[in-house]
Amino acid sequence: MQPARLISVVVLQGTVLNSWKVVWVVLADDAIEFYKKKTDNSPKGMIPLKGATLTSPCQDFTKRTLVFKVSTAKNQGHFFQATHLEERELWVKDIKRAITCLQGGKKFARKSTRRSIRLPENVNLSELYVLMKDQDKGVQELKVEKDKRLFNHCFTGNTVIDWLISEGKARNRPEGLMLATGLLNEGFLLPAGDVSKDGAEKGAECVFLDQTEALYYFADSGFFCEGYSSDEDVIMKEEFRGAIVKQGCLLKQGHRRKNWKVRKFILRDDPAYIHYYDPTKGEDNPLGSIHLRGSVVTAVECVPDAKRHEVDGNLFEIITSDEIHYYLQAATADERKDWIKAIQSVSKTGK
């Protein structure tokens, strides 16, 4: 798969059977490409963006949320479903920009952060991002309640600036704001909540906001936002009572046929459970659950009964207290590390 501007797992409705399938989607210069696997070298299909229109939110499906529609110049409709609201908004924003660029006779490309904010050449944003994500010395992720919504795994804008100054990465707040803007423009940090999103959309010279009301999150974190009800009498199944610690898509090996499929995983603590779902069918009914209390999770280099060309790299294994083995694959090495650390923590502390 070729490098691209934006890439992630998205649910796509088929054009022939109208069935929904999980695919890897890439936003290229002038088209949307989708792949069956992340490791594929050639796309399974392509949607040209020249003359296309975008509809979001798309209300064509009563039982599906977070859907957006791309209609080509030939009036062919393509429906996509994101895994969470922030992901959909990120896709919609960049697809709209790509369509606008093509209308002006240009190809879509993000602006150079270094040129737009005069970022020094010796600043390595990738290395800075790794330091910021350090569990012990980095920017601490919080759970913030705001406007009847609960934002998980996020942090405030002023916290980022405070951290940059305290770690000697910036001499003052304007310099810290410049670095944070670079991280935001390059996609390392993403806005969460209305305040930070408004700041990013206005196109001001510094889109990052040094404010306590502005919320942000790491691009590859377990961020999610949820609404809540004041009704405290709702009785939930015991294994769903725990707070959500992390969620996202992983490849999972089946126990019978040993084939690999994309599943959405939701990790909860107290009690310690991880549930997995078919990402094309929502989160009402999980396909299964893993009780993590007393389990062992480790990184592995290979999987028994798996062919090398089917799956390779970023693998890890969960062995439950009942000695049941689960093999999973993350998209990146950092993502695997984050999942292992989160599951290890829950398996030790949750009941």
Tab-separated table of C-alpha atoms in Angstrom, residues 28-334:
chain	number	residue	atom	x	y	z
A	28	ALA	CA	-4.932	9.929	-2.172
A	29	ASP	CA	-4.370	13.132	-4.167
A	30	ASP	CA	-7.443	12.821	-6.377
A	31	ALA	CA	-9.299	9.698	-5.276
A	32	ILE	CA	-10.345	7.445	-2.414
A	33	GLU	CA	-8.728	4.024	-2.630
A	34	PHE	CA	-9.799	1.023	-0.584
A	35	TYR	CA	-7.915	-2.182	0.163
A	36	LYS	CA	-8.971	-5.557	1.526
A	37	LYS	CA	-5.844	-5.732	3.689
A	38	LYS	CA	-3.423	-3.096	4.891
A	39	THR	CA	-0.537	-5.065	3.363
A	40	ASP	CA	-2.060	-5.166	-0.149
A	41	ASN	CA	-0.010	-3.381	-2.807
A	42	SER	CA	-2.895	-2.598	-5.144
A	43	PRO	CA	-6.337	-1.236	-4.234
A	44	LYS	CA	-9.483	-3.301	-4.536
A	45	GLY	CA	-11.296	-0.250	-5.849
A	46	MET	CA	-11.049	3.496	-6.367
A	47	ILE	CA	-13.523	6.370	-6.143
A	48	PRO	CA	-12.541	9.444	-8.213
A	49	LEU	CA	-13.098	12.736	-6.408
A	50	LYS	CA	-13.085	15.117	-9.381
A	51	GLY	CA	-16.609	16.480	-9.618
A	52	ALA	CA	-17.725	14.486	-6.562
A	53	THR	CA	-19.983	15.680	-3.757
A	54	LEU	CA	-20.013	14.689	-0.086
A	55	THR	CA	-22.995	14.295	2.256
A	56	SER	CA	-22.477	14.166	6.030
A	57	PRO	CA	-24.210	13.124	8.108
A	58	CYS	CA	-25.958	10.705	5.761
A	59	GLN	CA	-29.460	9.762	6.932
A	60	ASP	CA	-30.132	6.992	4.395
A	61	PHE	CA	-29.834	4.255	7.027
A	62	THR	CA	-32.033	4.261	10.127
A	63	LYS	CA	-29.992	1.661	12.012
A	64	ARG	CA	-26.530	2.989	11.182
A	65	THR	CA	-24.762	6.015	12.597
A	66	LEU	CA	-21.602	7.915	11.607
A	67	VAL	CA	-22.300	7.329	7.916
A	68	PHE	CA	-21.147	9.699	5.164
A	69	LYS	CA	-21.738	9.491	1.426
A	70	VAL	CA	-19.488	10.288	-1.529
A	71	SER	CA	-21.287	10.751	-4.863
A	72	THR	CA	-19.107	10.706	-7.978
A	73	ALA	CA	-19.507	12.913	-11.044
A	74	LYS	CA	-21.389	10.002	-12.660
A	75	ASN	CA	-23.865	10.052	-9.753
A	76	GLN	CA	-22.645	6.804	-8.201
A	77	GLY	CA	-23.147	6.789	-4.441
A	78	HIS	CA	-20.598	5.264	-2.052
A	79	PHE	CA	-21.409	4.939	1.650
A	80	PHE	CA	-18.830	4.862	4.450
A	81	GLN	CA	-19.241	4.308	8.182
A	82	ALA	CA	-16.601	5.528	10.631
A	83	THR	CA	-15.897	3.899	13.997
A	84	HIS	CA	-16.437	7.112	16.006
A	85	LEU	CA	-17.566	10.707	15.510
A	86	GLU	CA	-14.105	12.301	15.518
A	87	GLU	CA	-12.898	9.889	12.837
A	88	ARG	CA	-15.849	10.721	10.597
A	89	GLU	CA	-15.249	14.450	11.005
A	90	LEU	CA	-11.578	14.024	10.116
A	91	TRP	CA	-12.466	12.116	6.944
A	92	VAL	CA	-15.181	14.582	5.946
A	93	LYS	CA	-12.895	17.578	6.464
A	94	ASP	CA	-10.074	16.205	4.297
A	95	ILE	CA	-12.343	14.791	1.566
A	96	LYS	CA	-14.046	18.189	1.248
A	97	ARG	CA	-10.652	19.861	0.947
A	98	ALA	CA	-9.577	17.344	-1.704
A	99	ILE	CA	-12.740	17.967	-3.747
A	100	THR	CA	-12.267	21.754	-3.482
A	101	CYS	CA	-8.643	21.481	-4.636
A	102	LEU	CA	-9.649	19.411	-7.666
A	103	GLN	CA	-12.337	21.950	-8.583
A	104	GLY	CA	-9.582	24.578	-8.716
A	105	GLY	CA	-7.427	22.412	-10.946
A	106	LYS	CA	-5.068	21.359	-8.148
A	107	LYS	CA	-4.271	18.116	-6.355
A	108	PHE	CA	-5.006	17.784	-2.671
A	109	ALA	CA	-2.029	18.065	-0.302
A	110	ARG	CA	-1.786	19.255	3.264
A	111	LYS	CA	0.037	22.547	3.755
A	112	SER	CA	3.638	22.377	4.836
A	113	THR	CA	3.612	22.931	8.584
A	114	ARG	CA	7.230	24.086	8.622
A	115	ARG	CA	6.559	26.781	6.033
A	116	SER	CA	3.230	27.976	7.419
A	117	ILE	CA	4.404	28.451	11.025
A	118	ARG	CA	8.169	28.735	10.375
A	119	LEU	CA	9.014	25.641	12.363
A	120	PRO	CA	12.799	25.286	12.889
A	121	GLU	CA	14.455	22.544	10.844
A	122	ASN	CA	15.986	20.927	13.947
A	123	VAL	CA	12.540	20.208	15.480
A	124	ASN	CA	11.496	16.584	15.028
A	125	LEU	CA	7.734	16.398	15.565
A	126	SER	CA	7.691	12.587	15.468
A	127	GLU	CA	10.191	12.341	18.321
A	128	LEU	CA	8.347	15.035	20.261
A	129	TYR	CA	5.103	13.101	19.861
A	130	VAL	CA	6.692	9.926	21.267
A	131	LEU	CA	7.905	11.849	24.334
A	132	MET	CA	4.479	13.392	24.857
A	133	LYS	CA	2.878	9.927	24.868
A	134	ASP	CA	5.215	8.513	27.521
A	135	GLN	CA	3.026	6.968	30.222
A	136	ASP	CA	5.147	8.322	33.085
A	137	LYS	CA	6.721	11.580	31.894
A	138	GLY	CA	4.434	12.617	29.055
A	139	VAL	CA	1.136	14.482	28.858
A	140	GLN	CA	-1.342	12.654	31.070
A	141	GLU	CA	-4.607	11.589	29.476
A	142	LEU	CA	-7.774	12.448	31.386
A	143	LYS	CA	-11.478	11.716	31.501
A	144	VAL	CA	-13.294	15.064	31.140
A	145	GLU	CA	-17.018	15.674	31.629
A	146	LYS	CA	-18.332	18.574	29.531
A	147	ASP	CA	-21.695	19.567	28.036
A	148	LYS	CA	-23.367	16.283	29.023
A	149	ARG	CA	-20.620	14.329	27.303
A	150	LEU	CA	-17.737	12.308	28.662
A	151	PHE	CA	-14.412	12.674	26.825
A	152	ASN	CA	-12.033	9.784	27.511
A	153	HIS	CA	-8.239	9.773	26.943
A	154	CYS	CA	-7.952	13.498	26.229
A	155	PHE	CA	-6.169	16.562	27.654
A	156	THR	CA	-6.515	20.335	27.602
A	157	GLY	CA	-4.662	22.751	25.351
A	158	ASN	CA	-2.968	24.610	28.198
A	159	THR	CA	-1.724	21.281	29.613
A	160	VAL	CA	0.199	20.652	26.380
A	161	ILE	CA	1.846	24.079	26.507
A	162	ASP	CA	2.688	23.616	30.209
A	163	TRP	CA	4.335	20.258	29.407
A	164	LEU	CA	6.386	21.664	26.494
A	165	ILE	CA	7.763	24.430	28.728
A	166	SER	CA	8.413	22.169	31.754
A	167	GLU	CA	10.319	19.674	29.596
A	168	GLY	CA	12.450	22.391	27.999
A	169	LYS	CA	10.951	21.922	24.537
A	170	ALA	CA	9.719	25.530	24.464
A	171	ARG	CA	11.065	28.647	26.173
A	172	ASN	CA	7.706	30.394	26.493
A	173	ARG	CA	4.023	29.970	25.695
A	174	PRO	CA	4.138	31.499	22.155
A	175	GLU	CA	6.943	29.085	21.261
A	176	GLY	CA	5.012	26.204	22.818
A	177	LEU	CA	1.951	27.230	20.833
A	178	MET	CA	3.987	27.083	17.642
A	179	LEU	CA	5.109	23.513	18.385
A	180	ALA	CA	1.600	22.412	19.382
A	181	THR	CA	0.225	23.907	16.169
A	182	GLY	CA	2.769	21.898	14.205
A	183	LEU	CA	1.677	18.702	15.968
A	184	LEU	CA	-1.964	19.538	15.240
A	185	ASN	CA	-1.384	20.359	11.564
A	186	GLU	CA	0.600	17.178	11.021
A	187	GLY	CA	-2.130	15.023	12.577
A	188	PHE	CA	-0.255	13.941	15.724
A	189	LEU	CA	-2.817	15.762	17.881
A	190	LEU	CA	-6.529	15.977	17.073
A	191	PRO	CA	-9.246	18.317	18.390
A	192	ALA	CA	-12.006	16.977	20.649
A	193	GLY	CA	-15.021	19.061	21.587
A	194	ASP	CA	-16.534	22.183	20.054
A	195	VAL	CA	-13.979	24.733	21.291
A	196	SER	CA	-10.858	23.083	19.855
A	197	LYS	CA	-12.673	22.087	16.647
A	198	ASP	CA	-13.844	25.641	16.051
A	199	GLY	CA	-10.281	26.858	16.513
A	200	ALA	CA	-8.973	24.329	13.996
A	201	GLU	CA	-11.667	25.085	11.419
A	202	LYS	CA	-11.291	28.874	11.436
A	203	GLY	CA	-7.889	28.670	9.764
A	204	ALA	CA	-6.258	31.218	12.049
A	205	GLU	CA	-2.476	31.565	12.148
A	206	CYS	CA	-2.331	29.398	15.270
A	207	VAL	CA	-5.113	26.806	15.247
A	208	PHE	CA	-4.010	25.212	18.521
A	209	LEU	CA	-5.683	26.844	21.534
A	210	ASP	CA	-3.830	27.428	24.803
A	211	GLN	CA	-7.013	27.108	26.843
A	212	THR	CA	-8.470	24.931	29.584
A	213	GLU	CA	-11.716	24.640	27.599
A	214	ALA	CA	-9.978	23.291	24.473
A	215	LEU	CA	-9.660	19.504	24.452
A	216	TYR	CA	-7.291	17.413	22.333
A	217	TYR	CA	-6.198	13.770	22.059
A	218	PHE	CA	-3.377	11.676	20.625
A	219	ALA	CA	-4.068	10.442	17.084
A	220	ASP	CA	-3.479	6.759	17.917
A	221	SER	CA	-4.902	6.763	21.438
A	222	GLY	CA	-8.023	5.070	22.735
A	223	PHE	CA	-9.976	8.350	22.629
A	224	PHE	CA	-13.750	8.188	22.513
A	225	CYS	CA	-16.642	10.410	23.517
A	226	GLU	CA	-19.924	9.226	24.959
A	227	GLY	CA	-23.172	10.804	26.085
A	228	TYR	CA	-24.706	9.797	29.356
A	229	SER	CA	-28.093	9.559	31.021
A	230	SER	CA	-29.157	10.859	34.422
A	231	ASP	CA	-31.087	7.647	35.051
A	232	GLU	CA	-28.951	5.786	37.588
A	233	ASP	CA	-31.384	2.885	37.975
A	234	VAL	CA	-30.432	1.169	34.750
A	235	ILE	CA	-29.139	-2.308	35.532
A	236	MET	CA	-26.383	-3.505	33.218
A	237	LYS	CA	-24.975	-6.969	32.753
A	238	GLU	CA	-22.136	-7.461	35.199
A	239	GLU	CA	-19.428	-7.708	32.565
A	240	PHE	CA	-20.490	-4.385	31.010
A	241	ARG	CA	-20.371	-2.424	34.267
A	242	GLY	CA	-16.685	-1.565	34.008
A	243	ALA	CA	-15.462	1.762	32.675
A	244	ILE	CA	-14.178	1.698	29.106
A	245	VAL	CA	-10.382	1.874	29.142
A	246	LYS	CA	-9.564	1.503	25.455
A	247	GLN	CA	-11.279	0.657	22.173
A	248	GLY	CA	-10.314	0.203	18.549
A	249	CYS	CA	-10.036	-2.222	15.659
A	250	LEU	CA	-7.715	-5.239	15.638
A	251	LEU	CA	-7.301	-8.346	13.520
A	252	LYS	CA	-8.408	-11.493	15.401
A	253	GLN	CA	-7.766	-15.112	14.524
A	254	GLY	CA	-10.833	-17.330	14.643
A	255	HIS	CA	-10.779	-20.399	16.904
A	256	ARG	CA	-12.302	-22.823	14.410
A	257	ARG	CA	-11.287	-21.920	10.867
A	258	LYS	CA	-8.177	-19.975	11.964
A	259	ASN	CA	-8.983	-17.186	9.525
A	260	TRP	CA	-8.322	-13.530	10.354
A	261	LYS	CA	-11.035	-10.872	10.537
A	262	VAL	CA	-11.193	-7.236	11.630
A	263	ARG	CA	-13.031	-6.868	14.923
A	264	LYS	CA	-13.751	-3.841	17.079
A	265	PHE	CA	-12.529	-4.391	20.655
A	266	ILE	CA	-13.738	-2.584	23.782
A	267	LEU	CA	-11.634	-3.024	26.934
A	268	ARG	CA	-13.301	-2.515	30.334
A	269	ASP	CA	-12.015	-2.682	33.883
A	270	ASP	CA	-13.643	-3.749	37.152
A	271	PRO	CA	-14.755	-6.264	36.024
A	272	ALA	CA	-11.907	-6.922	33.608
A	273	TYR	CA	-13.416	-7.815	30.223
A	274	ILE	CA	-12.646	-7.196	26.587
A	275	HIS	CA	-15.582	-7.552	24.187
A	276	TYR	CA	-15.261	-7.836	20.421
A	277	TYR	CA	-17.784	-6.898	17.766
A	278	ASP	CA	-18.386	-7.062	14.034
A	279	PRO	CA	-17.643	-3.399	13.143
A	280	THR	CA	-20.229	-3.550	10.337
A	281	LYS	CA	-23.089	-4.285	12.754
A	282	GLY	CA	-22.697	-1.857	15.660
A	283	GLU	CA	-22.163	-2.534	19.360
A	284	ASP	CA	-25.519	-3.902	20.517
A	285	ASN	CA	-24.479	-7.548	20.490
A	286	PRO	CA	-20.826	-8.558	20.947
A	287	LEU	CA	-19.542	-11.605	19.090
A	288	GLY	CA	-17.703	-12.674	22.222
A	289	SER	CA	-15.940	-11.609	25.393
A	290	ILE	CA	-12.678	-12.442	27.145
A	291	HIS	CA	-12.498	-12.382	30.943
A	292	LEU	CA	-9.062	-10.905	31.613
A	293	ARG	CA	-8.665	-11.402	35.359
A	294	GLY	CA	-5.463	-13.427	35.849
A	295	SER	CA	-4.714	-13.547	32.117
A	296	VAL	CA	-1.299	-13.174	30.499
A	297	VAL	CA	-0.679	-10.992	27.444
A	298	THR	CA	2.590	-10.913	25.494
A	299	ALA	CA	3.951	-9.854	22.134
A	300	VAL	CA	4.638	-12.760	19.743
A	301	GLU	CA	6.507	-13.030	16.470
A	302	CYS	CA	4.412	-15.762	14.870
A	303	VAL	CA	1.116	-17.587	15.320
A	304	PRO	CA	0.596	-21.371	15.140
A	305	ASP	CA	-1.510	-22.491	12.151
A	306	ALA	CA	-1.141	-19.081	10.480
A	307	LYS	CA	0.374	-18.752	7.024
A	308	ARG	CA	3.136	-16.173	6.745
A	309	HIS	CA	1.441	-14.305	3.885
A	310	GLU	CA	-1.828	-14.017	5.813
A	311	VAL	CA	-0.550	-12.145	8.830
A	312	ASP	CA	2.849	-10.813	9.832
A	313	GLY	CA	4.067	-8.303	12.404
A	314	ASN	CA	2.606	-6.509	15.446
A	315	LEU	CA	1.112	-9.713	16.850
A	316	PHE	CA	0.221	-10.378	20.471
A	317	GLU	CA	-1.384	-13.190	22.440
A	318	ILE	CA	-3.835	-13.285	25.347
A	319	ILE	CA	-3.853	-16.445	27.480
A	320	THR	CA	-6.770	-16.511	29.918
A	321	SER	CA	-6.787	-18.135	33.373
A	322	ASP	CA	-8.641	-21.034	31.694
A	323	GLU	CA	-5.686	-21.381	29.285
A	324	ILE	CA	-7.615	-20.242	26.221
A	325	HIS	CA	-5.356	-18.591	23.637
A	326	TYR	CA	-6.384	-15.545	21.590
A	327	TYR	CA	-4.153	-14.181	18.810
A	328	LEU	CA	-4.509	-10.555	17.729
A	329	GLN	CA	-2.713	-8.166	15.398
A	330	ALA	CA	-2.434	-4.387	15.749
A	331	ALA	CA	-1.881	-1.983	12.866
A	332	THR	CA	1.429	-0.632	14.213
A	333	ALA	CA	4.096	-1.528	16.762
A	334	ASP	CA	3.095	1.417	18.972
